[in-house]
PDB file of C-alpha atoms and ligand atoms in Angstrom:
ATOM      1  CA  UNK A1462      -5.920 -14.279  -4.340  1.00 97.00           C
ATOM      2  CA  UNK A1463      -6.072 -11.587  -1.824  1.00 98.00           C
ATOM      3  CA  UNK A1464      -5.828  -7.835  -2.437  1.00 98.00           C
ATOM      4  CA  UNK A1465      -4.152  -5.406   0.187  1.00 98.00           C
ATOM      5  CA  UNK A1466      -4.158  -1.721  -0.484  1.00 98.00           C
ATOM      6  CA  UNK A1467      -1.777   0.359   1.522  1.00 98.00           C
ATOM      7  CA  UNK A1468      -3.392   3.561   1.871  1.00 98.00           C
ATOM      8  CA  UNK A1469      -4.108   7.327   3.335  1.00 98.00           C
ATOM      9  CA  UNK A1470      -5.046  10.130   2.303  1.00 96.00           C
ATOM     10  CA  UNK A1471      -2.387  12.076   3.555  1.00 96.00           C
ATOM     11  CA  UNK A1472       0.985  11.900   2.195  1.00 96.00           C
ATOM     12  CA  UNK A1473       4.183  11.210   3.828  1.00 96.00           C
ATOM     13  CA  UNK A1474       2.982   8.363   5.979  1.00 97.00           C
ATOM     14  CA  UNK A1475       5.055   5.531   4.954  1.00 98.00           C
ATOM     15  CA  UNK A1476       2.315   4.153   2.106  1.00 98.00           C
ATOM     16  CA  UNK A1477       5.269   3.348  -0.127  1.00 98.00           C
ATOM     17  CA  UNK A1478       7.749   2.312   2.410  1.00 98.00           C
ATOM     18  CA  UNK A1479       5.352  -0.258   4.232  1.00 98.00           C
ATOM     19  CA  UNK A1480       3.680  -1.237   0.426  1.00 98.00           C
ATOM     20  CA  UNK A1481       7.618  -2.207  -0.986  1.00 98.00           C
ATOM     21  CA  UNK A1482       8.501  -4.052   2.571  1.00 98.00           C
ATOM     22  CA  UNK A1483       4.969  -5.916   2.833  1.00 98.00           C
ATOM     23  CA  UNK A1484       5.404  -6.890  -0.725  1.00 98.00           C
ATOM     24  CA  UNK A1485       9.082  -8.021   0.197  1.00 98.00           C
ATOM     25  CA  UNK A1486       8.215  -9.837   3.269  1.00 98.00           C
ATOM     26  CA  UNK A1487       5.036 -11.891   1.341  1.00 98.00           C
ATOM     27  CA  UNK A1488       6.973 -12.658  -1.605  1.00 98.00           C
ATOM     28  CA  UNK A1489      10.094 -14.469   0.761  1.00 98.00           C
ATOM     29  CA  UNK A1490       7.365 -16.272   2.388  1.00 97.00           C
ATOM     30  CA  UNK A1491       6.522 -17.796  -0.663  1.00 98.00           C
ATOM     31  CA  UNK A1492       3.632 -15.950  -1.940  1.00 98.00           C
ATOM     32  CA  UNK A1493       3.267 -14.721  -5.627  1.00 98.00           C
ATOM     33  CA  UNK A1494       2.671 -11.162  -5.395  1.00 98.00           C
ATOM     34  CA  UNK A1495       2.078  -8.112  -7.746  1.00 98.00           C
ATOM     35  CA  UNK A1496       2.920  -4.843  -6.309  1.00 98.00           C
ATOM     36  CA  UNK A1497       0.932  -2.349  -8.409  1.00 98.00           C
ATOM     37  CA  UNK A1498       2.582   1.005  -8.323  1.00 98.00           C
ATOM     38  CA  UNK A1499      -0.698   3.477  -8.730  1.00 98.00           C
ATOM     39  CA  UNK A1500       1.244   6.554  -7.692  1.00 98.00           C
ATOM     40  CA  UNK A1501       1.959   8.951 -10.775  1.00 98.00           C
ATOM     41  CA  UNK A1502       5.563  10.142  -8.951  1.00 97.00           C
ATOM     42  CA  UNK A1503       6.460   6.334  -8.904  1.00 98.00           C
ATOM     43  CA  UNK A1504       8.351   6.007  -6.193  1.00 98.00           C
ATOM     44  CA  UNK A1505       7.684   2.312  -5.512  1.00 98.00           C
ATOM     45  CA  UNK A1506       9.032   1.511  -9.295  1.00 98.00           C
ATOM     46  CA  UNK A1507      12.300   3.615  -8.559  1.00 98.00           C
ATOM     47  CA  UNK A1508      12.666   1.544  -4.881  1.00 98.00           C
ATOM     48  CA  UNK A1509      12.423  -1.449  -7.728  1.00 98.00           C
ATOM     49  CA  UNK A1510      14.860  -0.124  -9.824  1.00 98.00           C
ATOM     50  CA  UNK A1511      12.032  -0.239 -12.643  1.00 98.00           C
ATOM     51  CA  UNK A1512      11.152   2.427 -15.274  1.00 97.00           C
ATOM     52  CA  UNK A1513       7.956   3.973 -13.798  1.00 97.00           C
ATOM     53  CA  UNK A1514       6.472   3.736 -17.643  1.00 97.00           C
ATOM     54  CA  UNK A1515       3.411   1.696 -18.752  1.00 98.00           C
ATOM     55  CA  UNK A1516       2.671   1.365 -22.852  1.00 97.00           C
ATOM     56  CA  UNK A1517      -0.524   3.222 -23.650  1.00 97.00           C
ATOM     57  CA  UNK A1518      -0.360   4.680 -20.141  1.00 98.00           C
ATOM     58  CA  UNK A1519      -3.371   4.877 -17.612  1.00 98.00           C
ATOM     59  CA  UNK A1520      -6.314   5.899 -20.354  1.00 97.00           C
ATOM     60  CA  UNK A1521      -5.691   1.897 -22.330  1.00 98.00           C
ATOM     61  CA  UNK A1522      -5.550   0.047 -18.696  1.00 98.00           C
ATOM     62  CA  UNK A1523      -8.985   1.225 -17.532  1.00 98.00           C
ATOM     63  CA  UNK A1524     -10.533   1.282 -20.792  1.00 97.00           C
ATOM     64  CA  UNK A1525      -9.226  -2.820 -20.797  1.00 96.00           C
ATOM     65  CA  UNK A1526      -7.293  -2.393 -23.442  1.00 97.00           C
ATOM     66  CA  UNK A1527      -4.005  -3.574 -22.347  1.00 97.00           C
ATOM     67  CA  UNK A1528      -3.286  -6.673 -21.349  1.00 96.00           C
ATOM     68  CA  UNK A1529      -1.982  -6.654 -17.664  1.00 97.00           C
ATOM     69  CA  UNK A1530       0.320  -9.427 -18.441  1.00 97.00           C
ATOM     70  CA  UNK A1531       2.075  -7.493 -20.820  1.00 97.00           C
ATOM     71  CA  UNK A1532       2.883  -4.355 -18.444  1.00 98.00           C
ATOM     72  CA  UNK A1533       4.082  -5.953 -15.470  1.00 98.00           C
ATOM     73  CA  UNK A1534       7.942  -6.321 -14.848  1.00 98.00           C
ATOM     74  CA  UNK A1535       9.898  -8.797 -12.961  1.00 98.00           C
ATOM     75  CA  UNK A1536      11.610  -7.510  -9.818  1.00 98.00           C
ATOM     76  CA  UNK A1537      15.062  -8.862  -8.371  1.00 98.00           C
ATOM     77  CA  UNK A1538      13.531 -10.744  -6.154  1.00 98.00           C
ATOM     78  CA  UNK A1539      11.607 -14.549  -6.079  1.00 98.00           C
ATOM     79  CA  UNK A1540       8.409 -14.561  -6.360  1.00 98.00           C
ATOM     80  CA  UNK A1541       7.721 -10.491  -6.613  1.00 98.00           C
ATOM     81  CA  UNK A1542       6.372  -8.500 -10.050  1.00 98.00           C
ATOM     82  CA  UNK A1543       5.436  -5.060 -10.109  1.00 98.00           C
ATOM     83  CA  UNK A1544       3.363  -3.396 -12.149  1.00 98.00           C
ATOM     84  CA  UNK A1545       5.041   0.396 -13.109  1.00 98.00           C
ATOM     85  CA  UNK A1546       3.656   3.369 -12.436  1.00 98.00           C
ATOM     86  CA  UNK A1547       3.290   6.098 -15.033  1.00 98.00           C
ATOM     87  CA  UNK A1548       3.165   9.786 -15.133  1.00 98.00           C
ATOM     88  CA  UNK A1549      -0.428   9.016 -17.066  1.00 98.00           C
ATOM     89  CA  UNK A1550      -1.980   7.871 -14.011  1.00 98.00           C
ATOM     90  CA  UNK A1551      -2.575  11.148 -12.330  1.00 97.00           C
ATOM     91  CA  UNK A1552      -5.627  11.220 -14.269  1.00 97.00           C
ATOM     92  CA  UNK A1553      -6.811   7.607 -13.377  1.00 97.00           C
ATOM     93  CA  UNK A1554      -9.969   9.550 -11.319  1.00 96.00           C
ATOM     94  CA  UNK A1555     -11.161  11.260 -14.497  1.00 96.00           C
ATOM     95  CA  UNK A1556     -10.418   7.749 -16.280  1.00 97.00           C
ATOM     96  CA  UNK A1557     -12.496   5.924 -13.575  1.00 97.00           C
ATOM     97  CA  UNK A1558     -15.452   8.235 -13.056  1.00 96.00           C
ATOM     98  CA  UNK A1559     -16.432   6.597 -16.850  1.00 94.00           C
ATOM     99  CA  UNK A1560     -16.400   3.508 -15.601  1.00 97.00           C
ATOM    100  CA  UNK A1561     -18.587   1.239 -13.158  1.00 96.00           C
ATOM    101  CA  UNK A1562     -17.926   1.438  -9.396  1.00 96.00           C
ATOM    102  CA  UNK A1563     -16.137  -2.208  -9.819  1.00 96.00           C
ATOM    103  CA  UNK A1564     -13.985  -1.722 -12.918  1.00 98.00           C
ATOM    104  CA  UNK A1565     -10.184  -1.771 -11.027  1.00 98.00           C
ATOM    105  CA  UNK A1566     -11.848  -4.982  -9.315  1.00 98.00           C
ATOM    106  CA  UNK A1567     -12.356  -6.699 -12.751  1.00 98.00           C
ATOM    107  CA  UNK A1568      -9.541  -5.705 -14.510  1.00 98.00           C
ATOM    108  CA  UNK A1569      -6.961  -7.464 -11.779  1.00 98.00           C
ATOM    109  CA  UNK A1570      -9.644 -10.303 -11.796  1.00 97.00           C
ATOM    110  CA  UNK A1571      -7.526 -12.518 -14.458  1.00 97.00           C
ATOM    111  CA  UNK A1572      -4.569 -12.257 -12.611  1.00 97.00           C
ATOM    112  CA  UNK A1573      -5.796 -14.657  -9.839  1.00 93.00           C
ATOM    113  CA  UNK A1574      -3.941 -17.865 -11.561  1.00 94.00           C
ATOM    114  CA  UNK A1575      -0.849 -15.915 -11.324  1.00 97.00           C
ATOM    115  CA  UNK A1576      -0.514 -14.148  -8.078  1.00 98.00           C
ATOM    116  CA  UNK A1577      -1.190 -15.214  -4.346  1.00 98.00           C
ATOM    117  CA  UNK A1578      -1.629 -11.563  -3.297  1.00 98.00           C
ATOM    118  CA  UNK A1579      -1.593  -8.164  -4.930  1.00 98.00           C
ATOM    119  CA  UNK A1580      -0.665  -4.985  -3.089  1.00 98.00           C
ATOM    120  CA  UNK A1581      -1.780  -1.902  -4.226  1.00 98.00           C
ATOM    121  CA  UNK A1582       0.989   1.536  -3.439  1.00 98.00           C
ATOM    122  CA  UNK A1583      -1.992   4.119  -3.328  1.00 98.00           C
ATOM    123  CA  UNK A1584      -1.296   7.861  -4.214  1.00 98.00           C
ATOM    124  CA  UNK A1585      -2.406  10.253  -1.101  1.00 97.00           C
ATOM    125  CA  UNK A1586      -5.885  11.049  -2.429  1.00 95.00           C
ATOM    126  CA  UNK A1587      -9.538  10.356  -1.147  1.00 95.00           C
ATOM    127  CA  UNK A1588     -11.262  10.253  -4.825  1.00 95.00           C
ATOM    128  CA  UNK A1589     -13.344   8.109  -7.261  1.00 96.00           C
ATOM    129  CA  UNK A1590      -9.888   5.828  -7.419  1.00 97.00           C
ATOM    130  CA  UNK A1591      -9.610   5.686  -3.959  1.00 97.00           C
ATOM    131  CA  UNK A1592     -13.525   4.293  -4.236  1.00 97.00           C
ATOM    132  CA  UNK A1593     -12.119   2.083  -7.188  1.00 98.00           C
ATOM    133  CA  UNK A1594      -9.546   0.846  -4.926  1.00 98.00           C
ATOM    134  CA  UNK A1595     -11.378   0.111  -2.059  1.00 98.00           C
ATOM    135  CA  UNK A1596     -13.843  -2.209  -3.775  1.00 97.00           C
ATOM    136  CA  UNK A1597     -10.746  -4.107  -5.181  1.00 98.00           C
ATOM    137  CA  UNK A1598      -9.651  -4.967  -1.816  1.00 98.00           C
ATOM    138  CA  UNK A1599     -10.079  -7.370   0.879  1.00 98.00           C
ATOM    139  CA  UNK A1600      -8.113  -5.574   3.321  1.00 98.00           C
ATOM    140  CA  UNK A1601      -7.127  -1.581   3.663  1.00 98.00           C
ATOM    141  CA  UNK A1602      -3.986  -1.215   5.535  1.00 98.00           C
ATOM    142  CA  UNK A1603      -3.469   2.712   6.601  1.00 98.00           C
ATOM    143  CA  UNK A1604      -0.182   3.570   8.064  1.00 98.00           C
ATOM    144  CA  UNK A1605      -0.775   6.555  10.552  1.00 96.00           C
ATOM    145  CA  UNK A1606       1.715   8.832  12.351  1.00 96.00           C
ATOM    146  CA  UNK A1607       1.418   9.051  15.829  1.00 95.00           C
ATOM    147  CA  UNK A1608      -0.355  12.361  16.037  1.00 93.00           C
ATOM    148  CA  UNK A1609      -3.593  14.025  16.645  1.00 90.00           C
ATOM    149  CA  UNK A1610      -3.821  15.238  13.054  1.00 90.00           C
ATOM    150  CA  UNK A1611      -3.203  11.718  11.978  1.00 89.00           C
ATOM    151  CA  UNK A1612      -5.563   9.812  14.215  1.00 88.00           C
ATOM    152  CA  UNK A1613      -8.359  12.186  12.944  1.00 91.00           C
ATOM    153  CA  UNK A1614      -7.732  11.484   9.413  1.00 93.00           C
ATOM    154  CA  UNK A1615      -8.832   8.078  10.068  1.00 93.00           C
ATOM    155  CA  UNK A1616     -12.589   9.158  11.172  1.00 92.00           C
ATOM    156  CA  UNK A1617     -12.696  10.925   7.951  1.00 95.00           C
ATOM    157  CA  UNK A1618     -11.771   7.748   5.718  1.00 96.00           C
ATOM    158  CA  UNK A1619     -14.354   5.493   8.242  1.00 95.00           C
ATOM    159  CA  UNK A1620     -16.856   7.991   6.779  1.00 96.00           C
ATOM    160  CA  UNK A1621     -15.927   7.910   3.166  1.00 97.00           C
ATOM    161  CA  UNK A1622     -15.880   3.990   3.097  1.00 97.00           C
ATOM    162  CA  UNK A1623     -19.689   4.554   5.006  1.00 96.00           C
ATOM    163  CA  UNK A1624     -20.747   7.137   2.508  1.00 96.00           C
ATOM    164  CA  UNK A1625     -19.652   4.936  -0.243  1.00 95.00           C
ATOM    165  CA  UNK A1626     -21.429   2.116   1.329  1.00 95.00           C
ATOM    166  CA  UNK A1627     -18.201   0.134   0.924  1.00 95.00           C
ATOM    167  CA  UNK A1628     -18.478  -3.251   2.519  1.00 89.00           C
ATOM    168  CA  UNK A1629     -16.609  -6.087   3.667  1.00 90.00           C
ATOM    169  CA  UNK A1630     -13.621  -4.375   3.533  1.00 96.00           C
ATOM    170  CA  UNK A1631     -11.398  -4.416   6.326  1.00 97.00           C
ATOM    171  CA  UNK A1632      -9.796  -1.530   7.641  1.00 97.00           C
ATOM    172  CA  UNK A1633      -6.490  -2.246   9.618  1.00 97.00           C
ATOM    173  CA  UNK A1634      -4.014   0.463  11.110  1.00 96.00           C
ATOM    174  CA  UNK A1635      -0.592   0.783  12.269  1.00 97.00           C
ATOM    175  CA  UNK A1636       1.993   3.263  13.440  1.00 97.00           C
ATOM    176  CA  UNK A1637       5.158   3.945  11.200  1.00 97.00           C
ATOM    177  CA  UNK A1638       7.975   6.491  12.001  1.00 97.00           C
ATOM    178  CA  UNK A1639       7.285   5.714  15.173  1.00 97.00           C
ATOM    179  CA  UNK A1640      10.196   7.410  17.413  1.00 95.00           C
ATOM    180  CA  UNK A1641      10.104   5.702  21.092  1.00 88.00           C
ATOM    181  CA  UNK A1642      12.273   8.499  22.746  1.00 92.00           C
ATOM    182  CA  UNK A1643       8.980  11.001  22.093  1.00 94.00           C
ATOM    183  CA  UNK A1644       6.729  10.836  24.945  1.00 95.00           C
ATOM    184  CA  UNK A1645       3.822  12.270  22.626  1.00 92.00           C
ATOM    185  CA  UNK A1646       4.151   9.215  20.337  1.00 94.00           C
ATOM    186  CA  UNK A1647       4.510   7.095  23.280  1.00 94.00           C
ATOM    187  CA  UNK A1648       1.345   8.502  24.984  1.00 94.00           C
ATOM    188  CA  UNK A1649      -0.960   8.322  22.016  1.00 93.00           C
ATOM    189  CA  UNK A1650      -0.006   4.910  20.432  1.00 93.00           C
ATOM    190  CA  UNK A1651      -0.661   3.746  23.777  1.00 92.00           C
ATOM    191  CA  UNK A1652      -3.791   5.670  24.198  1.00 91.00           C
ATOM    192  CA  UNK A1653      -5.275   4.476  20.516  1.00 90.00           C
ATOM    193  CA  UNK A1654      -3.848   0.931  20.999  1.00 85.00           C
ATOM    194  CA  UNK A1655      -6.620   0.438  23.914  1.00 82.00           C
ATOM    195  CA  UNK A1656      -9.732   1.462  22.423  1.00 78.00           C
ATOM    196  CA  UNK A1657      -8.252   1.004  18.696  1.00 72.00           C
ATOM    197  CA  UNK A1658     -10.816  -1.800  16.276  1.00 84.00           C
ATOM    198  CA  UNK A1659      -8.642  -2.956  13.996  1.00 92.00           C
ATOM    199  CA  UNK A1660      -5.387  -1.981  15.288  1.00 94.00           C
ATOM    200  CA  UNK A1661      -1.878  -3.935  14.319  1.00 95.00           C
ATOM    201  CA  UNK A1662       0.195  -3.468  17.150  1.00 93.00           C
ATOM    202  CA  UNK A1663       3.413  -3.801  15.182  1.00 95.00           C
ATOM    203  CA  UNK A1664       4.977  -0.068  14.965  1.00 96.00           C
ATOM    204  CA  UNK A1665       7.562   0.682  12.704  1.00 98.00           C
ATOM    205  CA  UNK A1666      10.031   2.553  14.076  1.00 98.00           C
ATOM    206  CA  UNK A1667      11.482   5.885  12.708  1.00 98.00           C
ATOM    207  CA  UNK A1668      14.857   4.690  11.213  1.00 98.00           C
ATOM    208  CA  UNK A1669      17.746   5.710   9.268  1.00 98.00           C
ATOM    209  CA  UNK A1670      17.718   2.098   7.115  1.00 98.00           C
ATOM    210  CA  UNK A1671      13.752   2.970   5.587  1.00 98.00           C
ATOM    211  CA  UNK A1672      15.327   6.390   4.753  1.00 98.00           C
ATOM    212  CA  UNK A1673      18.094   4.303   2.960  1.00 98.00           C
ATOM    213  CA  UNK A1674      15.960   2.606   0.654  1.00 98.00           C
ATOM    214  CA  UNK A1675      16.601   5.313  -1.764  1.00 97.00           C
ATOM    215  CA  UNK A1676      20.018   5.061  -2.032  1.00 98.00           C
ATOM    216  CA  UNK A1677      19.941   1.131  -2.032  1.00 98.00           C
ATOM    217  CA  UNK A1678      16.662   1.142  -4.152  1.00 98.00           C
ATOM    218  CA  UNK A1679      15.830  -2.036  -1.979  1.00 98.00           C
ATOM    219  CA  UNK A1680      13.792  -3.094   0.449  1.00 98.00           C
ATOM    220  CA  UNK A1681      15.179  -2.974   3.757  1.00 98.00           C
ATOM    221  CA  UNK A1682      14.567  -6.585   4.317  1.00 98.00           C
ATOM    222  CA  UNK A1683      17.358  -7.218   1.156  1.00 98.00           C
ATOM    223  CA  UNK A1684      19.934  -4.935   2.169  1.00 98.00           C
ATOM    224  CA  UNK A1685      19.603  -3.922   6.454  1.00 98.00           C
ATOM    225  CA  UNK A1686      17.616  -7.447   7.379  1.00 98.00           C
ATOM    226  CA  UNK A1687      19.323  -7.339  10.922  1.00 97.00           C
ATOM    227  CA  UNK A1688      17.634  -3.653  11.708  1.00 98.00           C
ATOM    228  CA  UNK A1689      14.611  -2.866  13.720  1.00 98.00           C
ATOM    229  CA  UNK A1690      12.649  -1.710  10.452  1.00 98.00           C
ATOM    230  CA  UNK A1691      12.993  -5.032   8.667  1.00 98.00           C
ATOM    231  CA  UNK A1692      12.167  -7.095  11.949  1.00 98.00           C
ATOM    232  CA  UNK A1693       9.202  -4.993  12.313  1.00 98.00           C
ATOM    233  CA  UNK A1694       7.972  -4.993   8.862  1.00 98.00           C
ATOM    234  CA  UNK A1695       8.717  -8.522   8.683  1.00 98.00           C
ATOM    235  CA  UNK A1696       6.208  -8.657  12.029  1.00 98.00           C
ATOM    236  CA  UNK A1697       3.733  -6.205  10.447  1.00 98.00           C
ATOM    237  CA  UNK A1698       3.733  -8.484   7.059  1.00 98.00           C
ATOM    238  CA  UNK A1699       3.291 -11.332  10.047  1.00 98.00           C
ATOM    239  CA  UNK A1700       0.006  -9.990  11.524  1.00 97.00           C
ATOM    240  CA  UNK A1701      -1.321  -8.898   8.328  1.00 98.00           C
ATOM    241  CA  UNK A1702      -1.236 -12.220   6.800  1.00 97.00           C
ATOM    242  CA  UNK A1703      -2.891 -14.115   9.908  1.00 96.00           C
ATOM    243  CA  UNK A1704      -6.119 -12.203   8.793  1.00 94.00           C
ATOM    244  CA  UNK A1705      -5.955 -12.439   5.292  1.00 94.00           C
ATOM    245  CA  UNK A1706      -7.063 -16.279   5.956  1.00 81.00           C
TER     246      UNK A1706
HETATM  247  N1  ADP B2876      10.019   4.052   9.305  1.00 58.47           N
HETATM  248  C1  ADP B2876      10.839   5.191   8.907  1.00 58.47           C
HETATM  249  N2  ADP B2876      11.596   5.936   9.228  1.00 58.47           N
HETATM  250  C2  ADP B2876      12.449   6.747   8.628  1.00 58.47           C
HETATM  251  N3  ADP B2876      11.738   7.532   7.630  1.00 58.47           N
HETATM  252  C3  ADP B2876      10.829   7.197   6.770  1.00 58.47           C
HETATM  253  C4  ADP B2876      10.330   6.106   7.432  1.00 58.47           C
HETATM  254  N4  ADP B2876       8.934   5.486   6.622  1.00 58.47           N
HETATM  255  C5  ADP B2876       9.012   6.054   5.824  1.00 58.47           C
HETATM  256  N5  ADP B2876      10.200   7.146   5.582  1.00 58.47           N
HETATM  257  C6  ADP B2876      10.628   8.506   4.615  1.00 58.47           C
HETATM  258  O1  ADP B2876       9.818   9.133   4.750  1.00 58.47           O
HETATM  259  C7  ADP B2876       9.020   9.707   3.500  1.00 58.47           C
HETATM  260  C8  ADP B2876       8.111   9.569   3.041  1.00 58.47           C
HETATM  261  O2  ADP B2876       7.500   8.298   3.112  1.00 58.47           O
HETATM  262  P1  ADP B2876       6.953   7.659   1.778  1.00 58.47           P
HETATM  263  O3  ADP B2876       6.753   5.824   2.397  1.00 58.47           O
HETATM  264  O4  ADP B2876       6.960   8.004   0.634  1.00 58.47           O
HETATM  265  O5  ADP B2876       5.362   7.908   2.497  1.00 58.47           O
HETATM  266  P2  ADP B2876       4.057   8.234   1.280  1.00 58.47           P
HETATM  267  O6  ADP B2876       4.321   6.922   0.528  1.00 58.47           O
HETATM  268  O7  ADP B2876       2.881   7.499   2.385  1.00 58.47           O
HETATM  269  O8  ADP B2876       4.352   9.683   0.656  1.00 58.47           O
HETATM  270  C9  ADP B2876      10.656   9.071   2.354  1.00 58.47           C
HETATM  271  O9  ADP B2876      11.525  10.133   2.333  1.00 58.47           O
HETATM  272  C10 ADP B2876      10.883   7.773   3.478  1.00 58.47           C
HETATM  273  O10 ADP B2876      12.130   7.531   3.124  1.00 58.47           O
HETATM  274 MG1   MG B2877       3.930   7.005  -1.558  1.00 58.47          MG
END
């Protein structure tokens, strides 16, 4: 079982859109996939038409008093299950602070038999929960906007990993919400791709099909499979999958 986290301490960079679409692509390719919506805002749960509600909330999960199997819901898609968000997840930082650093990693271990892939959709923060997520993951996938500030954030993430002494975690970046008509986007992408270690070249374009996910409540690959963003997410998944083996 591999664990990937879609993470950025910034909000609104396309984490959830990425988590939903990558999970869908992974499931389509035959991997038994679980997506865990860790953001109390519950956007991933909404996209998959599942109530953002977990019996006993985050507290029982962290204490190991919930059987994750009982909380997992099916989605409309083959091979794809969801562990929903819950509003109580807003306290996960505090809950995990009382536990060992590897608590989350331990919690998901029993799922190994059932799933080939776990995808964490992470809330925008850099915190106790983040370090638990990093320790539980094989790969950290960071969507970035093609702006200088967004790239600066990456340095802060690297620093955090170093300070928390998190090792063996693959860090991968890619650009999301790319507007090909903007010269600034093009310049930043070219410059970054040339020197970016661990950078994935598949860009996700800024596209109305992604915005429509909120109306369709489905991954783009499901309701608009031939659009540019659907193809881009497929390519992104292909590149990630290659590096997971
Ligand atoms: N590639 C894209 N093109 C257009 N809109 C996008 C794209 N990716 C995300 N969005 C929109 O931007 C907003 C934030 O995206 P989201 O995935 O929720 O970001 P995050 O999880 O990082 O906060 C949402 O309204 C979403 O529909
Ligand atoms: Mg999100």
